[in-house]
mmCIF file of C-alpha atoms in Angstrom:
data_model
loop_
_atom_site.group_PDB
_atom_site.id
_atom_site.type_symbol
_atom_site.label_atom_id
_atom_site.label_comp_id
_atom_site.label_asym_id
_atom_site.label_seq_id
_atom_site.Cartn_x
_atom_site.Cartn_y
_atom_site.Cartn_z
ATOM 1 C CA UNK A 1 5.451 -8.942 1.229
ATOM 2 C CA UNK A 2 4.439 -11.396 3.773
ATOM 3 C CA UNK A 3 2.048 -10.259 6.437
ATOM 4 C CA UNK A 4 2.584 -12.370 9.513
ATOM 5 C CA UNK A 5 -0.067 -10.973 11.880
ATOM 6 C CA UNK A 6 0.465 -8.668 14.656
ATOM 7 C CA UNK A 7 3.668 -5.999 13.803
ATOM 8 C CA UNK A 8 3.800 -7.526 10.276
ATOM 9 C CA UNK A 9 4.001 -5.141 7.006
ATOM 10 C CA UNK A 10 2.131 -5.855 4.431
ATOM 11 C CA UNK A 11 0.897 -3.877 1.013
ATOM 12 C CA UNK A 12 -0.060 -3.953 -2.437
ATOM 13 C CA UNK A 13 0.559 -1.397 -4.909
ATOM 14 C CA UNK A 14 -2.981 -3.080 -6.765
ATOM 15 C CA UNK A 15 -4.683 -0.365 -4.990
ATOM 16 C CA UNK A 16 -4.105 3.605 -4.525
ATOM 17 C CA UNK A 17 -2.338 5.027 -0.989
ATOM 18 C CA UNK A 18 -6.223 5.208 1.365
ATOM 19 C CA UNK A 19 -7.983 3.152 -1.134
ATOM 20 C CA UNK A 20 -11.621 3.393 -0.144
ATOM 21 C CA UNK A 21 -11.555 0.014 -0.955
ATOM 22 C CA UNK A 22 -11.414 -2.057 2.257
ATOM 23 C CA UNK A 23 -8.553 -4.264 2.542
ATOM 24 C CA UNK A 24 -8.824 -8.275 2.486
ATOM 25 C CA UNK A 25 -6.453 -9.756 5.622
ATOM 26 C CA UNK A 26 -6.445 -12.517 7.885
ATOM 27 C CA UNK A 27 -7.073 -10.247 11.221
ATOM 28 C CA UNK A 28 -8.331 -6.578 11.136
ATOM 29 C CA UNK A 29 -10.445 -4.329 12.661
ATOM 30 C CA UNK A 30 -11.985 -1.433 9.935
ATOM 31 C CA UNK A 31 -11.873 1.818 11.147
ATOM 32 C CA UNK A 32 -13.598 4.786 8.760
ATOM 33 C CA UNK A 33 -9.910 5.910 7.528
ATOM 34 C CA UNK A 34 -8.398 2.451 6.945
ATOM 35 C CA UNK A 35 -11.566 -0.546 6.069
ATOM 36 C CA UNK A 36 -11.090 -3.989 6.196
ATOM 37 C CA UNK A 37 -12.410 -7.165 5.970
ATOM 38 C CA UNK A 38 -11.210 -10.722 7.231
ATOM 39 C CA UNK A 39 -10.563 -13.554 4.894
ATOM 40 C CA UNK A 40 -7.876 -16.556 5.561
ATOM 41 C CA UNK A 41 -8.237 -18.017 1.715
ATOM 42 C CA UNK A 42 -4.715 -16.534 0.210
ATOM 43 C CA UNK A 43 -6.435 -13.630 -1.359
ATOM 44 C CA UNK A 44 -5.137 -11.170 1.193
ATOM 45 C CA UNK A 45 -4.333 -7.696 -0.173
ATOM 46 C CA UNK A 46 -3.739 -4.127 1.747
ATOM 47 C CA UNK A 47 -2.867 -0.919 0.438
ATOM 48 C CA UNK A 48 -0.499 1.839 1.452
ATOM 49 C CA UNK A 49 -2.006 3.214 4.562
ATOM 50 C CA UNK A 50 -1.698 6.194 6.569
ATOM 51 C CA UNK A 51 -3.975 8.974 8.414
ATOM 52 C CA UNK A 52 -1.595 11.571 6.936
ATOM 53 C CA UNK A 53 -3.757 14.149 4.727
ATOM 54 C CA UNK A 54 -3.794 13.284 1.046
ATOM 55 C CA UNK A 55 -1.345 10.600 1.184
ATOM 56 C CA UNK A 56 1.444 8.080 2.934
ATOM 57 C CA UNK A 57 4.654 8.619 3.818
ATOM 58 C CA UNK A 58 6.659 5.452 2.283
ATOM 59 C CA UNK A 59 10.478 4.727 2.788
ATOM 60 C CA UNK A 60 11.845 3.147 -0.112
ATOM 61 C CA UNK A 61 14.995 0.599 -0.325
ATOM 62 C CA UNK A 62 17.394 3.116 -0.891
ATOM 63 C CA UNK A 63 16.675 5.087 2.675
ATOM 64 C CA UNK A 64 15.243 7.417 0.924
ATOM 65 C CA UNK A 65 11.614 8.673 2.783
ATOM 66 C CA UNK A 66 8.805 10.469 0.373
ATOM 67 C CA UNK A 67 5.173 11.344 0.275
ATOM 68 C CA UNK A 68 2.992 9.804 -1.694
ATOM 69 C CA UNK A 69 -0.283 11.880 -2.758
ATOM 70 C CA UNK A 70 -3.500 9.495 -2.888
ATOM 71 C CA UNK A 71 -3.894 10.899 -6.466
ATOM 72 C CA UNK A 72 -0.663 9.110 -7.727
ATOM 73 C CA UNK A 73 -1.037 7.607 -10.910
ATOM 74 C CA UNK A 74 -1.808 3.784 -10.985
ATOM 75 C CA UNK A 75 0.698 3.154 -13.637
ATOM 76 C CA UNK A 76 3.586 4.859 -11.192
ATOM 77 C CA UNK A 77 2.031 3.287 -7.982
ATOM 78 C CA UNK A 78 2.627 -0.122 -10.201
ATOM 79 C CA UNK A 79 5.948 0.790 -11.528
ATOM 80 C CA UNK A 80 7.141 1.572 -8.191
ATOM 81 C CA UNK A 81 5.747 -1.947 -6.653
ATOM 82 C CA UNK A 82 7.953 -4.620 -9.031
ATOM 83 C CA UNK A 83 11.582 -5.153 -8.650
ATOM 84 C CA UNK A 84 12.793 -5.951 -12.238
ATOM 85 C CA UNK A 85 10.221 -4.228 -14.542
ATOM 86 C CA UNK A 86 12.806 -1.803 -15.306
ATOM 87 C CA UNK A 87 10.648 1.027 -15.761
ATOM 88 C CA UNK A 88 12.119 4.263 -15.380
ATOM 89 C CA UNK A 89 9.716 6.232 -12.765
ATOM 90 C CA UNK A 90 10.300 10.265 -13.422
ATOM 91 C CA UNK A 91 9.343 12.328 -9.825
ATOM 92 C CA UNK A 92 6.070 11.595 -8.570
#
């Protein structure tokens, strides 16, 4: 994804839905539920974000909207995230 500033969309599937870990973008401001941290040197990364208990909702490309729990395995979050890994993701 690109993330083009202000109304831009941006994540990573590198890190779990609410990481802890504060994202890296070119403009932020950290709050306790979402952390940041300002850096304009390419290495930007965000994860899925939301202030929804235990998780985000996410709409994927098939219109189809679902929750994801924080706890979601890495391997699925991953799987999920590439477009011709042709993994075959049960429910999650």
């Amino acid at each position: 994804w690109v993330y083009s500033g202000m109304g831009g969309s941006a994540f990573s599937a590198g890190r779990s839905p609410n990481s802890r870990t504060a994202d890296i973008l070119s403009r932020c401001s950290s709050t306790t539920e979402m952390p940041c941290s300002e850096a304009n040197d390419g290495t930007q990364i965000a994860a899925m974000r939301s202030l929804h208990d235990g998780g985000v909702q996410v709409c994927l490309v098939d219109g189809s909207c679902r929750f994801i729990s924080e706890n979601i395995s890495q391997t699925i979050l991953q799987a999920l995230g590439t477009r011709s890994g042709r993994e075959v993701i049960d429910n999650f």
